[in-house]
Short mmCIF file of C-alpha atoms and ligand atoms in Angstrom, two decimals:
data_model
loop_
_atom_site.label_atom_id
_atom_site.label_comp_id
_atom_site.label_asym_id
_atom_site.label_seq_id
_atom_site.Cartn_x
_atom_site.Cartn_y
_atom_site.Cartn_z
CA MET A 73 -39.43 -107.02 122.21
CA SER A 74 -40.99 -103.62 122.46
CA LYS A 75 -45.36 -103.00 123.61
CA ARG A 76 -47.89 -104.19 121.04
CA ASN A 77 -51.96 -103.42 120.85
CA ILE A 78 -53.63 -105.64 118.99
CA CYS A 79 -57.38 -105.66 118.16
CA ILE A 80 -59.08 -108.80 115.81
CA SER A 81 -62.48 -109.52 114.88
CA ALA A 82 -64.51 -112.28 113.73
CA PRO A 83 -68.15 -112.44 112.80
CA GLY A 84 -70.72 -114.87 113.27
CA LYS A 85 -72.39 -116.90 111.22
CA ILE A 86 -76.15 -119.05 110.53
CA ILE A 87 -76.37 -122.39 108.83
CA LEU A 88 -78.33 -122.11 105.55
CA ALA A 89 -78.52 -126.29 105.26
CA GLY A 90 -77.27 -128.47 107.39
CA GLU A 91 -76.94 -128.50 110.38
CA HIS A 92 -76.50 -131.59 113.26
CA ALA A 93 -75.99 -133.71 110.16
CA VAL A 94 -72.78 -131.65 109.81
CA VAL A 95 -71.12 -133.70 113.12
CA TYR A 96 -72.40 -137.17 111.03
CA GLY A 97 -69.82 -135.99 108.43
CA TYR A 98 -72.68 -134.69 105.48
CA PRO A 99 -72.88 -131.52 104.34
CA ALA A 100 -73.35 -128.23 105.42
CA ILE A 101 -73.78 -124.82 104.33
CA ALA A 102 -73.21 -121.90 106.18
CA ALA A 103 -72.51 -118.07 105.73
CA ALA A 104 -70.89 -115.15 108.08
CA ILE A 105 -72.74 -112.41 108.93
CA GLU A 106 -71.68 -108.87 110.20
CA LYS A 107 -71.94 -109.05 113.80
CA ARG A 108 -68.27 -109.94 115.42
CA THR A 109 -66.77 -110.31 118.25
CA TYR A 110 -63.33 -108.08 118.93
CA VAL A 111 -60.74 -109.52 120.85
CA THR A 112 -57.95 -106.90 122.25
CA LEU A 113 -54.55 -107.91 123.22
CA SER A 114 -52.43 -105.32 125.16
CA CYS A 115 -49.40 -106.28 125.32
CA GLY A 116 -46.33 -105.04 127.70
CA GLU A 117 -42.08 -105.48 127.34
CA ASN A 118 -41.47 -108.86 126.37
CA TYR A 119 -44.98 -110.60 125.74
CA ALA A 120 -43.49 -113.23 123.42
CA ASN A 121 -42.14 -115.49 126.10
CA PHE A 122 -45.61 -115.86 127.01
CA VAL A 123 -47.80 -116.14 123.64
CA LYS A 124 -46.05 -119.82 122.96
CA LEU A 125 -47.62 -120.75 126.29
CA LEU A 126 -51.06 -118.95 125.74
CA ILE A 127 -51.26 -121.21 123.01
CA GLU A 128 -50.51 -124.41 124.59
CA ILE A 129 -52.71 -123.56 127.35
CA LEU A 130 -56.12 -121.56 126.53
CA PRO A 131 -57.78 -123.71 124.16
CA GLN A 132 -58.38 -126.48 126.71
CA THR A 133 -59.64 -123.40 129.10
CA PRO A 134 -63.18 -122.62 129.58
CA ILE A 135 -64.52 -119.12 127.58
CA ALA A 136 -65.39 -117.61 130.89
CA GLN A 137 -62.05 -118.23 132.32
CA ILE A 138 -59.31 -116.69 129.32
CA LYS A 139 -59.24 -113.23 130.67
CA ASP A 140 -57.84 -114.24 133.74
CA LYS A 141 -55.72 -117.02 132.46
CA ILE A 142 -54.50 -114.33 129.91
CA GLN A 143 -53.28 -112.55 132.88
CA LYS A 144 -52.08 -115.08 134.94
CA ILE A 145 -50.30 -116.76 132.84
CA SER A 146 -48.09 -113.56 131.43
CA GLN A 147 -48.30 -112.42 134.39
CA ASN A 148 -49.76 -109.46 134.05
CA THR A 149 -47.71 -108.79 130.20
CA ILE A 150 -50.50 -109.32 128.43
CA THR A 151 -54.07 -108.23 129.06
CA ALA A 152 -57.07 -109.03 126.95
CA GLU A 153 -60.72 -106.94 126.43
CA PHE A 154 -63.59 -108.73 124.31
CA CYS A 155 -66.27 -107.39 123.32
CA SER A 156 -69.03 -109.62 120.73
CA GLU A 157 -72.14 -107.98 118.81
CA LEU A 158 -73.34 -110.98 118.53
CA PRO A 159 -75.89 -112.74 121.56
CA ILE A 160 -74.18 -115.41 123.56
CA GLY A 161 -75.74 -119.39 122.84
CA CYS A 162 -78.32 -118.84 120.81
CA GLY A 163 -77.09 -120.60 117.52
CA ILE A 164 -75.23 -117.98 115.47
CA GLY A 165 -71.60 -119.19 116.39
CA SER A 166 -70.90 -116.26 119.55
CA SER A 167 -68.38 -118.71 120.83
CA ALA A 168 -66.79 -119.85 117.29
CA SER A 169 -65.91 -116.21 116.41
CA PHE A 170 -64.27 -115.70 119.86
CA ALA A 171 -62.32 -118.61 119.21
CA ALA A 172 -61.28 -117.48 115.71
CA ALA A 173 -60.54 -113.71 116.85
CA LEU A 174 -58.64 -114.77 119.79
CA SER A 175 -56.81 -117.40 117.68
CA ALA A 176 -56.00 -114.93 115.08
CA ALA A 177 -54.60 -112.63 117.80
CA LEU A 178 -52.66 -114.97 119.24
CA PHE A 179 -50.98 -116.24 116.44
CA LEU A 180 -49.93 -112.56 114.64
CA LEU A 181 -48.82 -112.17 118.05
CA GLN A 182 -46.69 -115.19 117.68
CA HIS A 183 -46.03 -115.23 113.58
CA SER A 184 -46.20 -111.65 112.74
CA THR A 185 -48.77 -112.38 109.20
CA LEU A 186 -51.57 -114.57 109.63
CA ASN A 187 -52.12 -117.77 108.28
CA THR A 188 -55.75 -118.74 108.03
CA GLU A 189 -55.41 -122.40 107.83
CA LYS A 190 -53.97 -122.47 111.39
CA VAL A 191 -55.95 -120.28 112.53
CA ASN A 192 -58.75 -122.02 112.16
CA GLU A 193 -56.85 -125.22 113.41
CA LEU A 194 -55.95 -122.80 116.48
CA ALA A 195 -59.80 -122.04 117.27
CA TYR A 196 -61.34 -126.40 116.50
CA SER A 197 -59.22 -126.53 119.33
CA PHE A 198 -60.93 -124.08 121.49
CA GLU A 199 -64.10 -124.88 120.37
CA LYS A 200 -63.52 -128.43 121.23
CA THR A 201 -62.85 -127.23 124.59
CA GLN A 202 -66.60 -125.85 124.37
CA HIS A 203 -68.90 -127.79 122.68
CA GLY A 204 -67.23 -131.74 122.94
CA ASN A 205 -68.02 -132.81 119.33
CA PRO A 206 -68.42 -130.01 117.06
CA SER A 207 -67.78 -130.13 113.42
CA GLY A 208 -65.74 -127.59 113.26
CA VAL A 209 -68.81 -125.40 110.40
CA ASP A 210 -68.69 -122.67 113.17
CA ASN A 211 -64.68 -121.63 113.42
CA ALA A 212 -64.29 -122.28 109.74
CA VAL A 213 -67.08 -119.57 108.67
CA ALA A 214 -66.08 -117.36 111.76
CA VAL A 215 -62.06 -117.19 110.00
CA PHE A 216 -62.75 -117.52 106.42
CA GLY A 217 -65.75 -115.92 106.15
CA GLY A 218 -68.29 -115.68 103.18
CA PHE A 219 -70.05 -118.70 101.98
CA LEU A 220 -68.50 -121.85 103.08
CA ARG A 221 -70.01 -125.59 102.15
CA PHE A 222 -68.49 -127.81 104.91
CA GLN A 223 -67.59 -131.46 105.22
CA LYS A 224 -66.11 -133.19 108.10
CA ILE A 225 -64.42 -136.25 106.72
CA SER A 226 -62.98 -137.27 109.27
CA GLU A 227 -61.79 -135.33 112.94
CA GLN A 228 -58.49 -134.72 110.75
CA GLN A 229 -59.86 -134.21 107.74
CA LYS A 230 -62.33 -131.56 106.73
CA LYS A 231 -63.21 -130.34 103.42
CA PHE A 232 -64.27 -126.71 102.76
CA SER A 233 -65.31 -124.75 99.59
CA PHE A 234 -65.86 -121.14 99.23
CA LEU A 235 -69.60 -120.30 97.17
CA LYS A 236 -69.17 -117.56 95.32
CA THR A 237 -72.72 -116.79 95.47
CA LYS A 238 -74.87 -115.02 92.20
CA ILE A 239 -77.42 -114.86 94.25
CA HIS A 240 -78.25 -111.42 95.72
CA PHE A 241 -80.33 -111.29 98.96
CA PRO A 242 -82.66 -108.93 99.10
CA SER A 243 -83.95 -108.86 102.95
CA MET A 244 -82.72 -111.04 105.14
CA PHE A 245 -83.47 -110.98 108.91
CA LEU A 246 -82.56 -112.70 112.35
CA LEU A 247 -85.54 -113.12 114.54
CA ASN A 248 -84.37 -114.54 118.36
CA THR A 249 -87.06 -117.67 119.48
CA GLY A 250 -85.14 -117.12 122.64
CA LYS A 251 -82.04 -118.39 124.46
CA PRO A 252 -81.97 -122.18 124.58
CA ILE A 253 -81.67 -123.31 127.87
CA GLU A 254 -79.80 -126.42 126.34
CA THR A 255 -75.98 -125.94 125.32
CA THR A 256 -75.17 -126.85 121.87
CA LYS A 257 -73.21 -129.39 123.71
CA GLU A 258 -76.12 -131.05 125.03
CA MET A 259 -78.13 -130.26 122.05
CA VAL A 260 -75.21 -132.24 119.68
CA GLY A 261 -76.10 -135.24 122.08
CA LEU A 262 -80.05 -135.19 122.65
CA VAL A 263 -79.04 -135.67 118.57
CA GLN A 264 -76.66 -138.74 119.22
CA LYS A 265 -78.96 -140.25 121.78
CA ARG A 266 -82.18 -140.38 119.18
CA PHE A 267 -78.98 -141.54 116.18
CA GLN A 268 -78.44 -144.69 118.62
CA HIS A 269 -81.95 -145.18 119.49
CA SER A 270 -83.40 -145.00 116.03
CA LYS A 271 -80.65 -144.90 113.62
CA GLN A 272 -82.63 -145.75 110.32
CA ASN A 273 -84.77 -142.71 110.43
CA ILE A 274 -81.73 -140.57 111.93
CA GLU A 275 -80.28 -141.83 108.97
CA ARG A 276 -83.00 -140.65 106.56
CA ILE A 277 -83.67 -137.33 108.31
CA PHE A 278 -79.80 -136.60 106.98
CA ASN A 279 -79.98 -137.62 103.82
CA GLU A 280 -83.08 -135.67 103.04
CA ILE A 281 -80.62 -132.71 104.99
CA ALA A 282 -77.83 -133.61 102.25
CA GLN A 283 -80.49 -132.77 99.35
CA VAL A 284 -81.54 -129.87 100.32
CA VAL A 285 -77.62 -128.66 101.23
CA ALA A 286 -77.02 -130.00 97.80
CA GLN A 287 -79.75 -128.34 96.03
CA VAL A 288 -79.30 -124.99 98.31
CA GLU A 289 -75.63 -124.98 96.65
CA ARG A 290 -76.27 -125.20 93.32
CA ILE A 291 -78.85 -122.73 93.37
CA LEU A 292 -76.31 -120.93 95.09
CA LEU A 293 -73.55 -120.85 92.66
CA THR A 294 -75.86 -120.91 89.61
CA GLN A 295 -79.37 -119.60 89.64
CA HIS A 296 -81.58 -116.32 90.74
CA GLN A 297 -84.37 -118.39 92.20
CA LEU A 298 -84.86 -116.82 95.17
CA ASP A 299 -89.01 -118.13 95.53
CA GLN A 300 -86.70 -121.65 96.11
CA PHE A 301 -84.12 -120.77 98.14
CA ALA A 302 -86.56 -120.08 100.45
CA LEU A 303 -88.31 -123.12 100.27
CA LEU A 304 -85.30 -124.94 100.81
CA LEU A 305 -84.91 -123.66 104.20
CA GLN A 306 -88.21 -123.88 104.89
CA SER A 307 -87.74 -127.58 103.88
CA ASN A 308 -84.54 -127.79 106.29
CA GLU A 309 -86.21 -126.25 109.29
CA MET A 310 -88.91 -128.85 109.03
CA LEU A 311 -86.38 -131.93 108.95
CA LEU A 312 -84.61 -130.26 111.89
CA GLU A 313 -88.16 -129.95 113.82
CA GLU A 314 -88.80 -134.05 112.80
CA LEU A 315 -85.25 -134.31 114.27
CA GLY A 316 -86.51 -132.61 117.67
CA VAL A 317 -84.33 -129.46 118.03
CA VAL A 318 -86.63 -127.29 117.32
CA GLY A 319 -88.90 -126.28 121.00
CA ASP A 320 -92.95 -125.30 120.69
CA ARG A 321 -92.29 -121.48 121.59
CA ALA A 322 -90.03 -121.21 117.83
CA GLN A 323 -91.96 -123.70 115.73
CA SER A 324 -95.16 -121.48 116.73
CA MET A 325 -93.22 -118.85 115.96
CA ILE A 326 -92.24 -119.56 113.07
CA ARG A 327 -95.85 -121.43 111.78
CA ASN A 328 -97.13 -117.31 112.49
CA ILE A 329 -94.62 -116.11 109.75
CA GLU A 330 -95.84 -118.97 107.37
CA LYS A 331 -98.87 -117.78 108.08
CA ILE A 332 -98.24 -114.52 106.09
CA GLY A 333 -96.56 -115.69 103.25
CA GLY A 334 -92.97 -115.83 105.04
CA ILE A 335 -90.20 -118.27 106.27
CA ALA A 336 -88.19 -119.14 108.89
CA LYS A 337 -85.73 -121.69 109.97
CA ILE A 338 -82.96 -122.04 113.04
CA CYS A 339 -79.99 -121.74 112.45
CA GLY A 340 -77.67 -123.19 114.92
CA ALA A 341 -78.09 -126.13 117.32
CA GLY A 342 -81.84 -125.33 118.15
CA GLY A 343 -82.89 -125.60 121.94
CA VAL A 344 -85.82 -128.13 123.42
CA THR A 345 -87.32 -126.35 126.93
CA LYS A 346 -87.09 -122.62 125.63
CA GLY A 347 -86.14 -120.79 123.25
CA SER A 348 -84.44 -122.12 119.58
CA GLY A 349 -81.85 -119.92 119.51
CA VAL A 350 -81.89 -117.44 116.38
CA ALA A 351 -83.76 -118.04 113.64
CA LEU A 352 -83.61 -116.81 109.75
CA VAL A 353 -86.61 -115.06 108.01
CA MET A 354 -87.25 -114.19 104.78
CA HIS A 355 -90.46 -112.75 103.12
CA LYS A 356 -91.17 -111.42 99.94
CA ASP A 357 -92.78 -108.79 100.89
CA PRO A 358 -90.83 -107.86 103.52
CA GLU A 359 -93.60 -104.88 104.56
CA LYS A 360 -95.68 -107.51 105.72
CA LEU A 361 -93.23 -109.17 107.96
CA VAL A 362 -91.97 -105.85 109.54
CA GLU A 363 -95.84 -105.14 109.81
CA PHE A 364 -96.12 -108.23 111.53
CA THR A 365 -93.80 -108.80 114.41
CA LYS A 366 -94.25 -104.88 115.42
CA LYS A 367 -97.98 -105.85 116.19
CA HIS A 368 -96.43 -108.55 118.65
CA ASN A 369 -93.71 -106.60 119.33
CA ILE A 370 -91.25 -109.07 118.22
CA LYS A 371 -87.97 -107.14 117.33
CA LEU A 372 -86.90 -108.15 114.27
CA GLU A 373 -82.39 -107.59 112.67
CA ALA A 374 -81.90 -106.77 108.92
CA ILE A 375 -79.11 -109.16 108.37
CA GLU A 376 -76.07 -109.38 105.11
CA LEU A 377 -74.75 -112.71 104.50
CA GLY A 378 -71.41 -113.65 103.11
CA SER A 379 -68.91 -110.78 105.43
CA GLU A 380 -65.41 -111.00 105.68
CA GLY A 381 -64.05 -113.62 108.00
CA VAL A 382 -60.96 -112.65 110.70
CA ARG A 383 -60.07 -109.14 110.14
CA LEU A 384 -57.12 -107.09 111.76
CA GLU A 385 -58.70 -104.11 113.00
CA LYS A 386 -55.87 -102.27 114.58
CA MET A 387 -52.55 -103.27 115.71
CA ARG A 388 -49.72 -100.79 117.34
CA ALA A 389 -46.21 -101.24 117.89
CA ASP A 390 -44.12 -98.77 120.37
O1 PMV B 671 -75.32 -123.49 118.05
P1 PMV B 671 -74.02 -123.51 117.03
O2 PMV B 671 -73.64 -121.79 116.60
O3 PMV B 671 -73.12 -123.67 118.35
O4 PMV B 671 -74.27 -124.37 115.73
C1 PMV B 671 -74.43 -125.62 115.92
C2 PMV B 671 -73.72 -126.43 114.76
C3 PMV B 671 -74.36 -127.60 114.70
O5 PMV B 671 -74.27 -128.78 113.30
C4 PMV B 671 -75.62 -128.01 115.57
C5 PMV B 671 -73.38 -128.30 115.45
C6 PMV B 671 -71.62 -128.38 114.68
O6 PMV B 671 -70.82 -128.75 114.84
O7 PMV B 671 -71.61 -128.43 113.58
#
């Protein structure tokens, strides 16, 4: 088999509504964002013998060791380069985006064409090693892109549909409330403890989140009510705060944005001790938001929602 060089990218994500509840089988809505992870695999002669082995072993390997493992297993026939535009561990799907890009690259080396369903399954197995009990929403958005309604019916059955939204989002921003000290696995574990301790209350919060998800879905599909959409995201934020996954620092930043007429919602697992990761911010008058964040030295980043999923950036065969 001849030499090959392949580069695949996959997007990060934000969860518009339904994080945490989605781990318990409730629906969530997420969108891919145009911040991507790039995985390049450079393969020497006879690389094919090693790809099967890599597909078997890498999903069980912690992310930090993957690069070395690829070289070791392939006896230096395959080398890997990774680069990402996503902040690591800040709730916008950096690990899933990496898992999706790497899975797609390995799959393409093995089969010559991409089967996104299979790539998604492979990416999910990487995520399980990383996060323990993930819902699978992050990797699904990273693989398929766009806007996704996702529901984990069981470990074997995950239901998702693409939402072809009719909303044009004028101005959406990301604001980093600080990198959480806690990992996604720890935050999911914290919610699990609360669930075991006060099941009724947590189920009530999850049910309310599910109602928000249903309304967000309806608005995305049928109406142009941006005001209503923003209020729903704010409700979801309040429910996440009640769930106990948003720390004081993020809460205070979010309240300040609300005071000037905007809304903000964290969009991943959150964090309590320090930062709670990246928040999605909206305001009817974006100028006000820009002015406010400038004054307080807060970095705000404009973002487009609904980006493409895994993408072949470059492939060369010699
Ligand atoms: O913080 P992130 O990007 O890993 O998002 C996690 C989303 C959760 O709903 C909290 C967990 C999951 O597996 O869905």
